[in-house]
Amino acid sequence: MDFLQPVLNGFTVVLDPTNLLYCLIGVVIGMLIGVLPGLGPAATIAILLPLTYGIEPVTAIIMLSGIFYGAQYGGTITSVLLRLPGEASSVVTVFDGYMMAKQGRAGTALGIAAIGSFIGGTVAIIGLTFLAPLVAGFALDFGPPEYTALALLGILLVATISNGSKLKALIAAGIGLLLATVGRDSFTGAERFTFGNLNLADGIDFVPVAMGLFGLGEILHSLEERHRAASVPAKVGNVWPSRKDLKQSSGAIGRGSVLGFFLGILPGGGATIASMAAYAVEKKRAKNPERFGRGAVEGVAGPETANNAAATSSFIPLLTLGIPANATMALMFGALLIQGVTPGPQLVENDPELFWGVINSMYIGNILLLMMSIPLVGIFIRILRVRAAILAPVTALITMLGAYTINNSMFDVLLVVFFGAVGYLMKKFGFEPGPLVLAFVLGSLLESSLRRSLLVLDGDVMGFFSRPISASLLVVFVFVAVLPLIQSALRRRKAAAQALELPKETV
């Protein structure tokens, strides 16, 4: 009962009328952002960060969390009806969801996606409720060496597991670490990389970096991509799936819930990887895999369940270890720091109202999303008709105003413009901004933990391997770092062997 008491107290926090209102606002904005292609939850959270200054910490995080998991629902609508994924995690849903819509089963696809999303999200919340305190209790044994190893591993995993070029991801992470060193040295007070500019003496603020890279950068990039031809939305019929559809998709929903939950916990994981993995699993398990891509209901149920489960479980490493699992969680980390809350193992003990209030708000948010996901389809389709030429300038103006209101400083606005240009160029040349932001957020933790560790260990680097937890994390770090090299060598050997066999076959 001692364990259940703070959980029950968390519900009293959520059921406060103000928190309920902001939970509703968050999930509605999330669904809206999920529908609009090009402007994902990371960009939206970055743009709205200045608004959280005047809100209570628990209320602000409840709203931002709602935006994150609400976007997973919204992205399904355009994937099914327009063959246009509104969110990266909904790309896989296009394969079978749009084919179902062409067959006159758009309502069934949306209905099964809503049910799967609700079940996946709820299963992940239950897992989060029981697993997060255990992880936090385990993490209480962490000292500076353990945090050093964990921060290193988190940055490396995000850089190597993320989509796209691994080399480009590592370069982006390296730039993020360099940006984290700007400002006064916390140990000696010496200024680093400020170039005599007093505005940089306290370092680069997280908010302008996030608003520039994700907000303005995404807006500029999506404007360039607006040449996509407009599609006519498919008609939505009966949204309640038949008994056959429910039976056919029940296994996919169960597997997607478990797979998404565990992939969401991993650094570098998240909703997009979970949805792709769930689709691959369902296709491999199917007796007739040729059905996939032609309107298989499991091809919608599995990925949609997995991406919502992963979106929820990615809060575990953030709240319990203080390590963001993906780019959106890095923004949530920044939002917590802005509110004076430090995520980590002490959060459960020091601020149980915020910890359990945020977790329990997801139960309410999931129910709200299930109730609204289908009735609001018509409104969201009309919103898609708003031209990007109108929407983008308005969003950019809101971003600039938000940046100025942080410190009433034009320097922050200039930083947003600078990082907006950087974000646009990164997108254009295939660099993901996620590893940069994650490394920037974790950079200060990595530096301070490393220097404290060296002080504790009297400068002996091998001391990291004398502690079981830090040694284990560093072994995993080395394995992850070396694995791509091993895989590359094996591929070259396989290609060379095939090249040698080819002449024999031709003879």
Short mmCIF file of C-alpha atoms in Angstrom, two decimals:
data_model
loop_
_atom_site.label_atom_id
_atom_site.label_comp_id
_atom_site.label_asym_id
_atom_site.label_seq_id
_atom_site.Cartn_x
_atom_site.Cartn_y
_atom_site.Cartn_z
CA MET A 1 0.00 0.00 0.00
CA ASP A 2 2.93 2.35 0.59
CA PHE A 3 3.76 2.08 -3.09
CA LEU A 4 0.18 2.74 -4.21
CA GLN A 5 -0.31 5.84 -2.06
CA PRO A 6 1.82 8.24 -4.18
CA VAL A 7 0.26 6.75 -7.32
CA LEU A 8 -3.24 7.54 -6.01
CA ASN A 9 -2.08 11.00 -4.93
CA GLY A 10 -0.95 11.53 -8.53
CA PHE A 11 -4.56 11.15 -9.68
CA THR A 12 -5.63 13.98 -7.37
CA VAL A 13 -3.04 16.16 -9.12
CA VAL A 14 -4.33 15.21 -12.59
CA LEU A 15 -7.99 15.70 -11.68
CA ASP A 16 -7.34 19.32 -10.74
CA PRO A 17 -9.45 21.35 -13.26
CA THR A 18 -6.43 23.37 -14.46
CA ASN A 19 -4.35 20.26 -15.11
CA LEU A 20 -7.27 18.55 -16.85
CA LEU A 21 -7.70 21.59 -19.10
CA TYR A 22 -4.01 21.67 -20.05
CA CYS A 23 -4.06 17.91 -20.65
CA LEU A 24 -6.94 18.44 -23.09
CA ILE A 25 -5.13 21.38 -24.74
CA GLY A 26 -1.98 19.28 -25.09
CA VAL A 27 -3.62 16.27 -26.76
CA VAL A 28 -5.68 18.47 -29.12
CA ILE A 29 -2.57 20.41 -30.19
CA GLY A 30 -0.72 17.09 -30.53
CA MET A 31 -3.39 15.65 -32.82
CA LEU A 32 -3.42 18.84 -34.86
CA ILE A 33 0.38 18.80 -35.23
CA GLY A 34 0.28 15.11 -36.14
CA VAL A 35 -2.10 15.94 -38.99
CA LEU A 36 0.06 18.77 -40.36
CA PRO A 37 2.98 17.25 -42.34
CA GLY A 38 6.41 18.71 -41.61
CA LEU A 39 5.71 20.15 -38.15
CA GLY A 40 6.20 17.35 -35.63
CA PRO A 41 5.95 17.24 -31.82
CA ALA A 42 9.61 18.22 -31.34
CA ALA A 43 9.15 21.45 -33.33
CA THR A 44 5.87 22.24 -31.54
CA ILE A 45 7.31 21.67 -28.06
CA ALA A 46 10.30 23.84 -28.98
CA ILE A 47 8.00 26.67 -30.15
CA LEU A 48 5.81 26.44 -27.03
CA LEU A 49 8.67 26.31 -24.50
CA PRO A 50 8.45 30.05 -23.68
CA LEU A 51 4.77 29.61 -22.70
CA THR A 52 5.76 27.19 -19.93
CA TYR A 53 7.54 29.93 -17.95
CA GLY A 54 4.28 31.22 -16.49
CA ILE A 55 2.72 27.80 -15.76
CA GLU A 56 3.17 25.46 -12.80
CA PRO A 57 5.79 22.77 -13.54
CA VAL A 58 3.42 19.79 -13.36
CA THR A 59 0.83 21.60 -15.52
CA ALA A 60 3.43 22.52 -18.16
CA ILE A 61 4.85 18.99 -18.41
CA ILE A 62 1.35 17.46 -18.58
CA MET A 63 0.56 19.73 -21.56
CA LEU A 64 3.87 19.04 -23.36
CA SER A 65 3.50 15.29 -22.77
CA GLY A 66 0.00 15.43 -24.27
CA ILE A 67 1.43 17.08 -27.38
CA PHE A 68 3.99 14.29 -27.76
CA TYR A 69 1.72 11.25 -27.55
CA GLY A 70 -1.22 13.09 -29.14
CA ALA A 71 0.84 13.60 -32.31
CA GLN A 72 1.09 9.81 -32.71
CA TYR A 73 -2.72 9.66 -33.07
CA GLY A 74 -2.96 12.62 -35.45
CA GLY A 75 -0.36 11.31 -37.87
CA THR A 76 -2.54 8.26 -38.57
CA ILE A 77 -5.39 10.29 -40.07
CA THR A 78 -3.50 11.72 -43.04
CA SER A 79 -1.51 8.49 -43.51
CA VAL A 80 -4.75 6.59 -44.09
CA LEU A 81 -6.83 9.21 -45.90
CA LEU A 82 -4.22 11.12 -47.92
CA ARG A 83 -1.20 8.78 -48.08
CA LEU A 84 0.67 11.61 -46.39
CA PRO A 85 2.23 10.78 -42.99
CA GLY A 86 1.76 13.73 -40.64
CA GLU A 87 4.38 12.33 -38.25
CA ALA A 88 7.52 10.24 -38.91
CA SER A 89 6.20 7.35 -36.82
CA SER A 90 3.16 7.08 -39.14
CA VAL A 91 5.18 6.45 -42.31
CA VAL A 92 4.71 2.67 -42.05
CA THR A 93 0.95 3.07 -41.61
CA VAL A 94 0.76 4.46 -45.15
CA PHE A 95 1.60 1.06 -46.68
CA ASP A 96 -1.60 -0.73 -45.65
CA GLY A 97 -3.73 2.10 -44.24
CA TYR A 98 -4.04 3.94 -47.55
CA MET A 99 -4.73 0.70 -49.43
CA MET A 100 -7.53 -0.05 -46.98
CA ALA A 101 -8.93 3.44 -47.65
CA LYS A 102 -8.83 2.79 -51.43
CA GLN A 103 -10.81 -0.40 -50.77
CA GLY A 104 -13.49 1.61 -48.94
CA ARG A 105 -12.24 0.55 -45.50
CA ALA A 106 -10.82 3.90 -44.31
CA GLY A 107 -13.13 3.87 -41.28
CA THR A 108 -11.94 0.39 -40.31
CA ALA A 109 -8.28 1.45 -40.61
CA LEU A 110 -8.82 4.54 -38.46
CA GLY A 111 -10.89 2.60 -35.94
CA ILE A 112 -8.35 -0.20 -35.51
CA ALA A 113 -5.55 2.38 -35.29
CA ALA A 114 -7.40 4.25 -32.54
CA ILE A 115 -8.09 1.04 -30.58
CA GLY A 116 -4.50 -0.20 -31.00
CA SER A 117 -3.08 3.20 -30.03
CA PHE A 118 -5.22 3.29 -26.89
CA ILE A 119 -4.28 -0.26 -25.84
CA GLY A 120 -0.59 0.24 -26.62
CA GLY A 121 -0.47 3.54 -24.76
CA THR A 122 -2.34 2.12 -21.75
CA VAL A 123 -0.12 -0.98 -21.53
CA ALA A 124 2.95 1.26 -21.65
CA ILE A 125 1.57 3.55 -18.93
CA ILE A 126 0.95 0.56 -16.66
CA GLY A 127 4.50 -0.64 -17.36
CA LEU A 128 5.77 2.89 -16.71
CA THR A 129 3.91 2.98 -13.38
CA PHE A 130 5.59 -0.18 -12.08
CA LEU A 131 8.99 -0.05 -13.79
CA ALA A 132 9.92 3.63 -13.35
CA PRO A 133 10.20 3.54 -9.51
CA LEU A 134 12.33 0.37 -9.74
CA VAL A 135 14.71 2.02 -12.23
CA ALA A 136 14.84 5.14 -10.06
CA GLY A 137 15.67 3.03 -6.98
CA PHE A 138 18.44 1.25 -8.88
CA ALA A 139 19.76 4.59 -10.15
CA LEU A 140 20.17 5.90 -6.59
CA ASP A 141 23.46 3.95 -6.55
CA PHE A 142 24.73 6.11 -9.41
CA GLY A 143 27.65 8.42 -8.74
CA PRO A 144 29.68 10.67 -11.06
CA PRO A 145 31.45 7.72 -12.81
CA GLU A 146 28.13 6.00 -13.53
CA TYR A 147 26.57 9.21 -14.90
CA THR A 148 29.65 9.75 -17.07
CA ALA A 149 29.33 6.28 -18.60
CA LEU A 150 25.56 6.61 -18.98
CA ALA A 151 25.80 10.01 -20.73
CA LEU A 152 28.48 8.66 -23.10
CA LEU A 153 26.37 5.61 -23.90
CA GLY A 154 23.22 7.68 -24.44
CA ILE A 155 24.94 10.01 -26.92
CA LEU A 156 26.56 7.13 -28.80
CA LEU A 157 23.35 5.08 -29.01
CA VAL A 158 21.34 8.00 -30.34
CA ALA A 159 24.04 8.78 -32.90
CA THR A 160 24.51 5.19 -34.10
CA ILE A 161 20.89 3.96 -33.95
CA SER A 162 19.29 7.06 -35.51
CA ASN A 163 18.10 7.00 -39.11
CA GLY A 164 20.44 8.16 -41.86
CA SER A 165 24.22 8.30 -42.01
CA LYS A 166 25.93 7.24 -38.79
CA LEU A 167 28.93 9.45 -39.58
CA LYS A 168 26.70 12.51 -40.00
CA ALA A 169 24.92 11.69 -36.73
CA LEU A 170 28.26 11.45 -34.90
CA ILE A 171 29.38 14.78 -36.43
CA ALA A 172 26.13 16.42 -35.27
CA ALA A 173 26.61 14.96 -31.77
CA GLY A 174 30.18 16.30 -31.72
CA ILE A 175 28.95 19.80 -32.60
CA GLY A 176 26.37 19.54 -29.80
CA LEU A 177 29.11 18.67 -27.30
CA LEU A 178 31.19 21.65 -28.46
CA LEU A 179 28.22 24.01 -28.07
CA ALA A 180 27.72 22.71 -24.51
CA THR A 181 31.21 23.98 -23.56
CA VAL A 182 30.43 27.61 -24.45
CA GLY A 183 30.37 29.91 -21.40
CA ARG A 184 32.05 29.99 -18.01
CA ASP A 185 33.81 26.89 -16.78
CA SER A 186 31.78 25.71 -13.77
CA PHE A 187 34.97 24.56 -11.99
CA THR A 188 37.43 27.40 -12.68
CA GLY A 189 35.18 30.28 -13.78
CA ALA A 190 37.25 30.82 -16.95
CA GLU A 191 35.34 31.90 -20.07
CA ARG A 192 35.35 29.50 -23.01
CA PHE A 193 34.47 30.28 -26.64
CA THR A 194 32.61 33.49 -25.74
CA PHE A 195 34.77 35.69 -28.03
CA GLY A 196 34.33 38.58 -25.59
CA ASN A 197 30.51 38.55 -25.93
CA LEU A 198 28.85 38.98 -22.52
CA ASN A 199 25.65 37.34 -23.82
CA LEU A 200 27.57 34.06 -24.12
CA ALA A 201 29.21 34.26 -20.69
CA ASP A 202 26.55 32.04 -19.09
CA GLY A 203 26.52 29.66 -22.04
CA ILE A 204 24.03 29.15 -24.85
CA ASP A 205 20.48 28.82 -23.59
CA PHE A 206 18.72 25.59 -24.53
CA VAL A 207 15.48 27.25 -25.66
CA PRO A 208 16.88 29.31 -28.61
CA VAL A 209 18.80 26.26 -29.81
CA ALA A 210 15.68 24.07 -29.70
CA MET A 211 13.40 26.72 -31.21
CA GLY A 212 15.88 27.38 -34.00
CA LEU A 213 16.80 23.81 -34.95
CA PHE A 214 13.36 22.27 -34.58
CA GLY A 215 11.00 25.24 -34.92
CA LEU A 216 12.37 27.64 -37.54
CA GLY A 217 14.52 24.99 -39.23
CA GLU A 218 11.54 22.65 -39.71
CA ILE A 219 9.39 25.51 -41.01
CA LEU A 220 11.98 26.49 -43.63
CA HIS A 221 12.51 22.89 -44.71
CA SER A 222 8.79 22.09 -44.94
CA LEU A 223 8.24 25.23 -47.05
CA GLU A 224 10.75 23.88 -49.54
CA GLU A 225 8.91 20.55 -49.60
CA ARG A 226 5.44 22.04 -50.13
CA HIS A 227 5.47 21.07 -53.81
CA ARG A 228 3.70 17.81 -52.94
CA ALA A 229 0.53 17.45 -54.93
CA ALA A 230 -2.70 17.83 -52.98
CA SER A 231 -4.65 14.60 -52.55
CA VAL A 232 -8.37 14.08 -52.23
CA PRO A 233 -9.19 12.55 -48.82
CA ALA A 234 -10.79 9.12 -48.93
CA LYS A 235 -14.31 8.82 -47.58
CA VAL A 236 -14.65 7.57 -44.02
CA GLY A 237 -17.36 5.00 -43.46
CA ASN A 238 -18.13 2.95 -40.35
CA VAL A 239 -15.23 3.39 -37.94
CA TRP A 240 -15.97 0.40 -35.74
CA PRO A 241 -13.97 -2.63 -36.96
CA SER A 242 -15.77 -5.93 -37.53
CA ARG A 243 -15.30 -8.91 -35.24
CA LYS A 244 -13.10 -10.50 -37.91
CA ASP A 245 -10.86 -7.41 -38.08
CA LEU A 246 -10.56 -7.28 -34.30
CA LYS A 247 -9.66 -10.97 -34.11
CA GLN A 248 -7.18 -10.63 -36.97
CA SER A 249 -5.42 -7.65 -35.40
CA SER A 250 -5.52 -8.72 -31.72
CA GLY A 251 -2.16 -10.51 -31.91
CA ALA A 252 -0.55 -7.56 -33.70
CA ILE A 253 -1.85 -5.18 -31.02
CA GLY A 254 -0.46 -7.38 -28.22
CA ARG A 255 2.95 -7.77 -29.85
CA GLY A 256 3.08 -4.08 -30.78
CA SER A 257 2.38 -3.08 -27.16
CA VAL A 258 5.26 -5.14 -25.76
CA LEU A 259 7.72 -4.37 -28.58
CA GLY A 260 6.96 -0.64 -28.52
CA PHE A 261 7.29 -0.45 -24.74
CA PHE A 262 10.81 -1.92 -24.70
CA LEU A 263 12.06 -0.08 -27.80
CA GLY A 264 10.82 3.22 -26.35
CA ILE A 265 13.01 2.77 -23.26
CA LEU A 266 16.21 2.41 -25.30
CA PRO A 267 18.23 5.56 -26.08
CA GLY A 268 17.89 6.22 -29.79
CA GLY A 269 14.68 4.20 -29.93
CA GLY A 270 11.27 5.80 -29.94
CA ALA A 271 8.02 5.73 -31.88
CA THR A 272 9.47 5.67 -35.42
CA ILE A 273 11.79 2.70 -34.88
CA ALA A 274 9.08 0.89 -32.88
CA SER A 275 6.51 1.25 -35.67
CA MET A 276 8.96 -0.03 -38.30
CA ALA A 277 10.02 -2.97 -36.11
CA ALA A 278 6.37 -3.90 -35.41
CA TYR A 279 5.55 -3.86 -39.13
CA ALA A 280 8.55 -6.08 -39.90
CA VAL A 281 7.54 -8.54 -37.14
CA GLU A 282 3.95 -8.79 -38.38
CA LYS A 283 5.02 -9.30 -41.99
CA LYS A 284 7.51 -12.00 -40.99
CA ARG A 285 4.95 -13.83 -38.83
CA ALA A 286 2.16 -13.69 -41.41
CA LYS A 287 1.15 -16.89 -43.22
CA ASN A 288 0.56 -14.80 -46.34
CA PRO A 289 3.10 -11.93 -46.20
CA GLU A 290 2.12 -10.85 -49.72
CA ARG A 291 -1.05 -9.33 -48.19
CA PHE A 292 1.08 -6.61 -46.59
CA GLY A 293 1.12 -3.46 -48.67
CA ARG A 294 -2.28 -4.39 -50.10
CA GLY A 295 -4.51 -3.56 -47.16
CA ALA A 296 -3.60 -5.95 -44.32
CA VAL A 297 -5.25 -4.78 -41.11
CA GLU A 298 -2.28 -6.09 -39.05
CA GLY A 299 -0.07 -3.68 -41.01
CA VAL A 300 -2.01 -0.83 -39.40
CA ALA A 301 -2.68 -2.33 -35.96
CA GLY A 302 0.90 -3.38 -35.14
CA PRO A 303 2.77 -0.14 -36.02
CA GLU A 304 0.11 2.16 -34.57
CA THR A 305 0.09 0.24 -31.28
CA ALA A 306 3.90 0.15 -31.12
CA ASN A 307 4.45 3.86 -31.79
CA ASN A 308 2.09 4.91 -28.99
CA ALA A 309 3.59 2.40 -26.54
CA ALA A 310 7.10 3.65 -27.40
CA ALA A 311 6.11 7.31 -27.06
CA THR A 312 4.93 6.62 -23.52
CA SER A 313 7.77 4.35 -22.37
CA SER A 314 10.42 6.84 -23.56
CA PHE A 315 9.56 8.84 -20.41
CA ILE A 316 11.20 6.13 -18.24
CA PRO A 317 14.88 7.00 -18.90
CA LEU A 318 14.03 10.73 -18.86
CA LEU A 319 12.25 10.82 -15.50
CA THR A 320 14.28 8.16 -13.68
CA LEU A 321 17.82 8.60 -15.04
CA GLY A 322 17.72 12.12 -16.43
CA ILE A 323 18.75 10.74 -19.85
CA PRO A 324 16.56 11.70 -22.86
CA ALA A 325 15.90 8.70 -25.12
CA ASN A 326 15.24 10.77 -28.25
CA ALA A 327 15.12 14.33 -29.57
CA THR A 328 11.61 15.08 -28.27
CA MET A 329 12.58 13.81 -24.82
CA ALA A 330 15.60 16.16 -24.94
CA LEU A 331 13.15 19.04 -25.34
CA MET A 332 11.11 17.70 -22.42
CA PHE A 333 14.34 17.56 -20.42
CA GLY A 334 14.94 21.22 -21.25
CA ALA A 335 11.37 22.10 -20.26
CA LEU A 336 11.85 20.44 -16.86
CA LEU A 337 15.12 22.33 -16.28
CA ILE A 338 13.39 25.61 -17.21
CA GLN A 339 10.85 24.84 -14.48
CA GLY A 340 13.62 24.25 -11.94
CA VAL A 341 13.03 20.49 -11.91
CA THR A 342 16.02 18.15 -12.39
CA PRO A 343 14.98 14.77 -13.87
CA GLY A 344 16.74 11.79 -12.35
CA PRO A 345 16.53 9.16 -9.59
CA GLN A 346 15.79 11.79 -6.92
CA LEU A 347 12.66 13.02 -8.75
CA VAL A 348 10.42 10.22 -7.41
CA GLU A 349 11.35 11.07 -3.82
CA ASN A 350 11.77 14.85 -4.05
CA ASP A 351 8.81 15.70 -6.29
CA PRO A 352 6.33 12.79 -6.28
CA GLU A 353 3.41 15.05 -7.21
CA LEU A 354 5.06 16.00 -10.50
CA PHE A 355 6.35 12.48 -11.18
CA TRP A 356 3.06 10.68 -10.61
CA GLY A 357 0.96 13.59 -11.88
CA VAL A 358 2.64 13.43 -15.29
CA ILE A 359 2.44 9.62 -15.49
CA ASN A 360 -1.21 9.47 -14.44
CA SER A 361 -2.16 12.29 -16.81
CA MET A 362 -1.37 9.88 -19.64
CA TYR A 363 -4.29 7.64 -18.61
CA ILE A 364 -6.65 10.61 -18.94
CA GLY A 365 -4.95 11.82 -22.14
CA ASN A 366 -5.28 8.41 -23.77
CA ILE A 367 -9.00 8.28 -23.00
CA LEU A 368 -9.47 11.80 -24.40
CA LEU A 369 -7.61 10.84 -27.58
CA LEU A 370 -9.73 7.71 -28.07
CA MET A 371 -12.90 9.78 -27.68
CA MET A 372 -11.75 12.52 -30.08
CA SER A 373 -9.68 10.71 -32.69
CA ILE A 374 -12.58 9.83 -35.00
CA PRO A 375 -15.15 12.65 -34.47
CA LEU A 376 -12.55 15.33 -35.27
CA VAL A 377 -11.39 13.78 -38.56
CA GLY A 378 -13.47 16.17 -40.65
CA ILE A 379 -12.06 19.24 -38.89
CA PHE A 380 -8.47 18.05 -39.31
CA ILE A 381 -8.97 17.41 -43.03
CA ARG A 382 -10.22 21.00 -43.45
CA ILE A 383 -7.14 22.31 -41.61
CA LEU A 384 -4.97 20.56 -44.22
CA ARG A 385 -6.39 22.93 -46.84
CA VAL A 386 -4.66 25.91 -45.18
CA ARG A 387 -1.82 26.87 -47.50
CA ALA A 388 1.75 26.50 -46.25
CA ALA A 389 2.42 30.06 -47.49
CA ILE A 390 0.00 31.31 -44.80
CA LEU A 391 0.74 28.82 -42.03
CA ALA A 392 4.56 29.05 -42.13
CA PRO A 393 4.94 32.85 -41.65
CA VAL A 394 2.44 32.83 -38.76
CA THR A 395 4.33 29.98 -37.06
CA ALA A 396 7.68 31.70 -37.64
CA LEU A 397 6.33 34.95 -36.13
CA ILE A 398 5.08 33.09 -33.03
CA THR A 399 8.51 31.46 -32.72
CA MET A 400 10.32 34.82 -32.83
CA LEU A 401 7.94 36.42 -30.31
CA GLY A 402 8.37 33.44 -27.99
CA ALA A 403 12.16 33.66 -28.26
CA TYR A 404 12.11 37.38 -27.40
CA THR A 405 9.84 36.97 -24.37
CA ILE A 406 12.25 34.50 -22.67
CA ASN A 407 14.69 37.20 -21.55
CA ASN A 408 13.37 40.24 -23.47
CA SER A 409 16.58 39.94 -25.48
CA MET A 410 17.15 40.44 -29.20
CA PHE A 411 20.25 38.27 -28.85
CA ASP A 412 17.98 35.26 -28.23
CA VAL A 413 16.05 36.10 -31.41
CA LEU A 414 19.33 36.24 -33.36
CA LEU A 415 20.30 32.87 -31.90
CA VAL A 416 16.99 31.39 -33.05
CA VAL A 417 17.58 32.77 -36.57
CA PHE A 418 21.13 31.40 -36.59
CA PHE A 419 20.15 27.94 -35.38
CA GLY A 420 17.12 28.01 -37.70
CA ALA A 421 19.48 28.43 -40.64
CA VAL A 422 21.70 25.66 -39.21
CA GLY A 423 18.68 23.38 -38.79
CA TYR A 424 17.52 24.02 -42.36
CA LEU A 425 20.99 23.29 -43.78
CA MET A 426 21.29 20.15 -41.66
CA LYS A 427 17.99 18.84 -43.00
CA LYS A 428 18.95 19.76 -46.56
CA PHE A 429 22.27 17.92 -46.41
CA GLY A 430 21.02 14.86 -44.54
CA PHE A 431 22.08 15.72 -40.97
CA GLU A 432 19.49 15.00 -38.27
CA PRO A 433 19.30 17.74 -35.59
CA GLY A 434 18.28 15.20 -32.92
CA PRO A 435 21.80 13.96 -32.04
CA LEU A 436 23.03 17.58 -31.84
CA VAL A 437 20.34 18.60 -29.35
CA LEU A 438 20.76 15.43 -27.28
CA ALA A 439 24.53 15.90 -27.10
CA PHE A 440 24.03 19.59 -26.22
CA VAL A 441 21.67 18.66 -23.37
CA LEU A 442 23.86 15.85 -22.08
CA GLY A 443 27.13 17.72 -22.66
CA SER A 444 27.10 19.63 -19.37
CA LEU A 445 26.17 16.44 -17.46
CA LEU A 446 28.96 14.54 -19.21
CA GLU A 447 31.60 17.20 -18.53
CA SER A 448 30.72 17.82 -14.87
CA SER A 449 30.37 14.08 -14.13
CA LEU A 450 33.67 13.26 -15.85
CA ARG A 451 35.61 15.96 -14.01
CA ARG A 452 34.06 15.03 -10.65
CA SER A 453 34.88 11.37 -11.35
CA LEU A 454 38.52 12.19 -12.06
CA LEU A 455 38.70 14.16 -8.81
CA VAL A 456 37.19 11.25 -6.85
CA LEU A 457 39.42 8.70 -8.59
CA ASP A 458 42.58 10.89 -8.29
CA GLY A 459 42.86 11.08 -12.07
CA ASP A 460 42.96 7.29 -12.51
CA VAL A 461 40.87 6.54 -15.63
CA MET A 462 40.95 2.79 -14.87
CA GLY A 463 38.93 3.60 -11.75
CA PHE A 464 35.83 3.66 -13.97
CA PHE A 465 36.28 -0.09 -14.48
CA SER A 466 36.61 -0.77 -10.75
CA ARG A 467 32.93 0.11 -10.19
CA PRO A 468 30.50 -2.59 -11.45
CA ILE A 469 27.82 -0.30 -12.92
CA SER A 470 30.14 2.14 -14.71
CA ALA A 471 32.29 -0.77 -15.95
CA SER A 472 29.22 -2.54 -17.40
CA LEU A 473 28.03 0.64 -19.11
CA LEU A 474 31.48 1.28 -20.60
CA VAL A 475 31.67 -2.30 -21.91
CA VAL A 476 28.33 -1.75 -23.64
CA PHE A 477 29.67 1.59 -24.96
CA VAL A 478 32.73 -0.11 -26.49
CA PHE A 479 30.54 -2.86 -27.99
CA VAL A 480 28.16 -0.33 -29.61
CA ALA A 481 31.11 1.72 -30.92
CA VAL A 482 32.88 -1.30 -32.44
CA LEU A 483 29.76 -3.09 -33.77
CA PRO A 484 29.38 -0.94 -36.95
CA LEU A 485 33.05 -1.58 -37.82
CA ILE A 486 32.55 -5.35 -37.41
CA GLN A 487 29.37 -5.26 -39.51
CA SER A 488 31.14 -3.25 -42.23
CA ALA A 489 34.07 -5.71 -42.29
CA LEU A 490 31.67 -8.68 -42.54
CA ARG A 491 29.78 -7.01 -45.42
CA ARG A 492 33.07 -6.41 -47.29
CA ARG A 493 34.10 -10.04 -46.79
CA LYS A 494 30.71 -11.25 -48.01
CA ALA A 495 30.88 -8.98 -51.06
CA ALA A 496 34.41 -10.18 -51.84
CA ALA A 497 33.33 -13.83 -51.52
CA GLN A 498 30.39 -13.24 -53.88
CA ALA A 499 32.70 -11.51 -56.36
CA LEU A 500 34.99 -14.56 -56.38
CA GLU A 501 32.07 -16.97 -56.90
CA LEU A 502 30.61 -14.93 -59.77
CA PRO A 503 33.20 -15.91 -62.45
CA LYS A 504 32.71 -19.62 -61.62
CA GLU A 505 28.96 -19.31 -62.19
CA THR A 506 29.41 -17.49 -65.51
CA VAL A 507 31.77 -20.28 -66.70
#
